[in-house]
Amino acid sequence: MSVKSNVPTPHIEARAGEIAETILLPGDPLRAKYIAENFLSDVKQFNSVRNMFGYTGTYEGRPVSVMGTGMGCPSMGIYSYELIHFYGVKNLIRVGTAGSIHPDVHIRDLVFGIGACTTSNFPALMELPGVFAPVCSFELLRKGVEKAEQMDLRYKVGNILSSDMFYGPAEGPEASKKWASMGVLAIEMEAAALYTNAAFGNARALTVLTISDHLLTGETTSAEERQNSFTDMMQVALSLA
Ligand code: HPA
């Protein structure tokens, strides 16, 4: 895939070469700022368009970028497309939170999304002659799982659901139980678009999630627990750079 030189793009004001080949993608731009300030060295901000902050720095001497994506498949679709096709980004790692819908997946667990089912129309818009299955990069997944094993973290690898609805029937207990009956572990909102764009752009993608709430049991995390599991997830994600 050749890198087009017509940067900046409508949504990213970085110049060519300012974004690393590996990028971490939290939904929240302030999370991106936090990651840059607390985990990276030699940080330079490359984006503030729409306050979707993006930064490049180094982690253990290796260049890595981090940028917010916003919420939902359309927003993830725009940023991941521009990163891949206009900035030549090769490894895109979504780091986020998700709601568990599975009895075996608990609060604070790390979940690697091997595939992303979706209620979004995003993959269908690729106009393939059948149903596309959005999947992660095996290479990134294998490295991420190895790191989680080394760190002795509680993790699961499986199918996730990228939902287009946060409030409403598609997110309710009945719908969640149906997805869980097919082995789907957790609900988030962006992985299907990321995996679809990575496939189309010949890039690698992975989604790493921490479980922030349990949609069937009503369990939630305290701020401290969220922070600890977030730090674990960052160590896993940054090891992929
Ligand atoms: N639904 C969708 N996305 C989420 C959720 C949820 O319940 N929890 C965290 N991200």
Coordinates of C-alpha atoms and ligand atoms in Angstrom, one line a residue:
M1 CA 0.0 0.0 0.0
S2 CA 1.6 3.3 -1.1
V3 CA 1.4 6.2 1.3
K4 CA -0.3 9.2 -0.2
S5 CA 1.4 12.5 0.3
N6 CA -1.7 14.6 0.6
V7 CA -1.4 15.2 4.3
P8 CA -2.7 16.8 6.4
T9 CA -6.0 15.1 6.1
P10 CA -9.4 16.7 7.0
H11 CA -9.1 15.2 10.5
I12 CA -5.4 14.9 11.3
E13 CA -3.0 17.8 11.0
A14 CA 0.2 15.8 11.4
R15 CA 2.9 16.2 8.7
A16 CA 4.3 13.2 6.9
G17 CA 6.5 11.2 9.1
E18 CA 5.2 12.6 12.4
I19 CA 3.1 9.4 13.2
A20 CA 4.9 6.2 14.2
E21 CA 4.2 2.8 12.5
T22 CA 2.6 1.6 15.7
I23 CA -0.3 3.6 17.3
L24 CA -2.4 3.0 20.4
L25 CA -6.0 4.1 20.0
P26 CA -8.1 4.8 23.1
G27 CA -11.6 6.2 22.4
D28 CA -11.1 9.2 24.7
P29 CA -8.6 11.8 23.5
L30 CA -7.8 12.8 27.1
R31 CA -6.8 9.1 27.6
A32 CA -4.4 9.6 24.7
K33 CA -3.0 12.7 26.5
Y34 CA -2.7 10.7 29.7
I35 CA -0.9 7.8 28.0
A36 CA 1.5 10.2 26.3
E37 CA 2.3 12.0 29.5
N38 CA 2.6 9.0 31.7
F39 CA 4.0 6.2 29.5
L40 CA 6.0 7.8 26.7
S41 CA 9.2 9.8 26.5
D42 CA 10.2 12.6 24.1
V43 CA 6.6 13.3 23.4
K44 CA 5.4 15.6 20.6
Q45 CA 1.8 16.4 19.9
F46 CA 0.7 15.9 16.3
N47 CA -3.0 16.5 16.3
S48 CA -5.6 18.7 18.0
V49 CA -8.2 18.9 15.2
R50 CA -11.6 18.5 16.9
N51 CA -9.6 18.0 20.2
M52 CA -8.8 14.5 19.0
F53 CA -5.4 14.7 20.6
G54 CA -2.6 12.7 19.1
Y55 CA 1.0 12.3 20.2
T56 CA 4.2 10.6 19.1
G57 CA 7.0 9.6 21.6
T58 CA 9.1 6.6 22.5
Y59 CA 8.6 3.6 24.7
E60 CA 11.7 1.7 25.7
G61 CA 13.5 3.5 22.9
R62 CA 11.0 2.6 20.2
P63 CA 8.8 5.1 18.4
V64 CA 5.1 4.9 19.2
S65 CA 2.1 7.1 18.7
V66 CA -1.2 7.4 20.6
M67 CA -4.4 9.2 19.5
G68 CA -8.1 9.2 20.4
T69 CA -10.6 7.8 18.0
G70 CA -13.9 9.0 19.4
M71 CA -16.8 6.6 20.0
G72 CA -18.5 4.2 17.5
C73 CA -17.6 2.6 14.2
P74 CA -17.9 5.8 12.0
S75 CA -15.5 7.8 14.1
M76 CA -13.0 4.9 14.4
G77 CA -13.5 4.3 10.6
I78 CA -12.4 7.9 9.7
Y79 CA -9.3 8.0 12.0
S80 CA -8.1 4.5 11.2
Y81 CA -8.5 5.0 7.5
E82 CA -6.5 8.2 7.5
L83 CA -3.8 6.7 9.7
I84 CA -3.4 3.7 7.4
H85 CA -3.8 5.3 4.0
F86 CA -2.3 8.7 4.5
Y87 CA 0.2 8.3 7.2
G88 CA 1.4 4.7 6.5
V89 CA 0.6 3.4 10.0
K90 CA 1.0 -0.4 10.2
N91 CA 0.0 -1.5 13.7
L92 CA -3.2 -0.2 15.2
I93 CA -4.0 -1.2 18.7
R94 CA -7.3 -0.2 20.2
V95 CA -7.1 0.1 24.0
G96 CA -10.5 0.5 25.6
T97 CA -13.1 -0.6 28.0
A98 CA -16.0 -3.0 27.5
G99 CA -19.0 -4.4 29.2
S100 CA -18.9 -8.1 29.9
I101 CA -21.9 -10.2 28.8
H102 CA -20.4 -13.6 29.6
P103 CA -20.5 -15.4 33.0
D104 CA -16.8 -16.3 32.6
V105 CA -15.6 -12.8 32.0
H106 CA -15.2 -10.7 35.1
I107 CA -14.6 -7.1 36.0
R108 CA -10.9 -6.1 35.5
D109 CA -10.3 -9.0 33.1
L110 CA -8.3 -8.2 30.0
V111 CA -10.1 -9.3 26.8
F112 CA -8.4 -9.6 23.4
G113 CA -10.9 -9.3 20.7
I114 CA -10.0 -12.0 18.2
G115 CA -13.1 -11.2 16.1
A116 CA -15.6 -8.4 16.2
C117 CA -19.3 -9.1 15.5
T118 CA -21.2 -6.0 15.0
T119 CA -24.6 -4.3 14.8
S120 CA -23.0 -1.6 12.7
N121 CA -23.4 -1.6 8.9
F122 CA -19.7 -0.7 8.6
P123 CA -18.3 -4.0 7.3
A124 CA -21.3 -4.4 5.0
L125 CA -20.5 -1.1 3.3
M126 CA -17.3 -2.7 1.9
E127 CA -19.8 -4.2 -0.7
L128 CA -18.3 -7.7 -0.6
P129 CA -20.3 -10.6 -2.1
G130 CA -21.0 -12.0 1.3
V131 CA -20.6 -11.3 5.1
F132 CA -17.1 -10.2 6.1
A133 CA -15.7 -11.4 9.4
P134 CA -13.6 -8.7 11.0
V135 CA -10.6 -10.3 12.8
C136 CA -7.5 -9.1 14.6
S137 CA -3.9 -9.7 13.5
F138 CA -2.7 -13.0 14.8
E139 CA 0.8 -11.7 15.1
L140 CA -0.2 -8.8 17.4
L141 CA -2.6 -11.2 19.3
R142 CA 0.2 -13.7 19.9
K143 CA 2.6 -11.1 21.2
G144 CA -0.1 -9.5 23.4
V145 CA -1.1 -12.9 24.9
E146 CA 2.6 -13.7 25.6
K147 CA 3.0 -10.4 27.5
A148 CA -0.3 -11.0 29.5
E149 CA 1.1 -14.5 30.4
Q150 CA 4.4 -13.1 31.5
M151 CA 2.6 -10.5 33.6
D152 CA 0.4 -13.2 35.1
L153 CA -2.8 -11.2 34.2
R154 CA -6.3 -12.7 34.0
Y155 CA -7.2 -12.5 30.4
K156 CA -9.6 -14.0 27.8
V157 CA -9.3 -14.2 24.0
G158 CA -12.5 -14.4 22.0
N159 CA -15.2 -12.8 20.0
I160 CA -16.5 -9.4 21.0
L161 CA -19.4 -7.3 19.8
S162 CA -19.0 -3.8 18.4
S163 CA -22.4 -2.3 19.1
D164 CA -23.9 0.7 17.4
M165 CA -26.1 1.3 20.4
F166 CA -25.1 2.2 24.0
Y167 CA -28.7 2.8 25.2
G168 CA -31.6 0.8 23.9
P169 CA -32.9 -2.7 23.0
A170 CA -29.8 -3.8 21.1
E171 CA -27.7 -3.3 24.3
G172 CA -30.3 -4.8 26.7
P173 CA -30.1 -8.1 28.6
E174 CA -32.1 -10.1 26.0
A175 CA -29.8 -9.1 23.2
S176 CA -26.7 -9.6 25.3
K177 CA -27.8 -13.1 26.3
K178 CA -28.2 -14.0 22.6
W179 CA -24.7 -12.8 21.8
A180 CA -23.3 -14.6 24.9
S181 CA -25.0 -17.8 23.7
M182 CA -22.7 -17.6 20.6
G183 CA -19.7 -17.2 22.8
V184 CA -19.3 -13.5 22.5
L185 CA -17.5 -12.1 25.6
A186 CA -18.0 -8.4 25.8
I187 CA -19.5 -5.3 24.2
E188 CA -17.6 -2.3 22.9
M189 CA -18.2 0.0 20.0
E190 CA -15.2 0.3 17.6
A191 CA -13.3 -2.9 16.9
A192 CA -15.3 -4.0 13.8
A193 CA -14.5 -0.8 12.0
L194 CA -10.9 -1.0 13.0
Y195 CA -10.5 -4.6 11.8
T196 CA -12.3 -3.9 8.6
N197 CA -10.1 -1.0 7.7
A198 CA -7.0 -2.8 8.7
A199 CA -7.9 -5.7 6.3
F200 CA -8.7 -3.3 3.5
G201 CA -5.5 -1.3 4.1
N202 CA -3.2 -4.4 4.6
A203 CA -2.3 -3.2 8.1
R204 CA -2.4 -5.1 11.5
A205 CA -4.9 -4.4 14.2
L206 CA -5.7 -5.6 17.6
T207 CA -8.3 -4.6 20.3
V208 CA -7.3 -5.0 23.9
L209 CA -10.1 -4.2 26.5
T210 CA -10.5 -4.1 30.2
I211 CA -13.9 -5.0 31.5
S212 CA -15.4 -1.9 33.2
D213 CA -18.8 -3.3 33.9
H214 CA -20.8 -6.5 33.8
L215 CA -24.1 -6.1 31.9
L216 CA -25.7 -9.3 33.3
T217 CA -24.6 -9.1 37.0
G218 CA -24.5 -5.3 37.3
E219 CA -20.9 -5.4 38.8
T220 CA -18.9 -2.2 38.3
T221 CA -15.3 -1.2 39.0
S222 CA -14.0 1.4 41.4
A223 CA -11.9 4.2 40.1
E224 CA -8.8 2.6 41.6
E225 CA -9.5 -0.8 40.1
R226 CA -10.1 0.8 36.7
Q227 CA -6.7 2.6 37.0
N228 CA -4.8 -0.6 37.9
S229 CA -6.3 -2.6 35.1
F230 CA -5.7 0.3 32.7
T231 CA -2.0 0.3 33.6
D232 CA -1.8 -3.5 33.0
M233 CA -3.5 -3.1 29.6
M234 CA -1.1 -0.3 28.7
Q235 CA 1.9 -2.4 29.5
V236 CA 0.5 -5.2 27.2
A237 CA -0.3 -2.7 24.4
L238 CA 3.0 -0.9 24.6
S239 CA 4.9 -4.1 24.4
L240 CA 3.6 -4.5 20.9
A241 CA 5.4 -1.4 19.7
Ligands
HPA1 N1 -21.5 -1.1 25.8 C1 -20.7 -0.6 24.8 N2 -19.5 -0.1 25.1 C2 -19.1 -0.2 26.3 C3 -19.8 -0.7 27.4 C4 -21.1 -1.2 27.1 O1 -21.8 -1.6 28.0 N3 -19.1 -0.6 28.5 C5 -17.9 -0.1 28.1 N4 -17.9 0.2 26.8

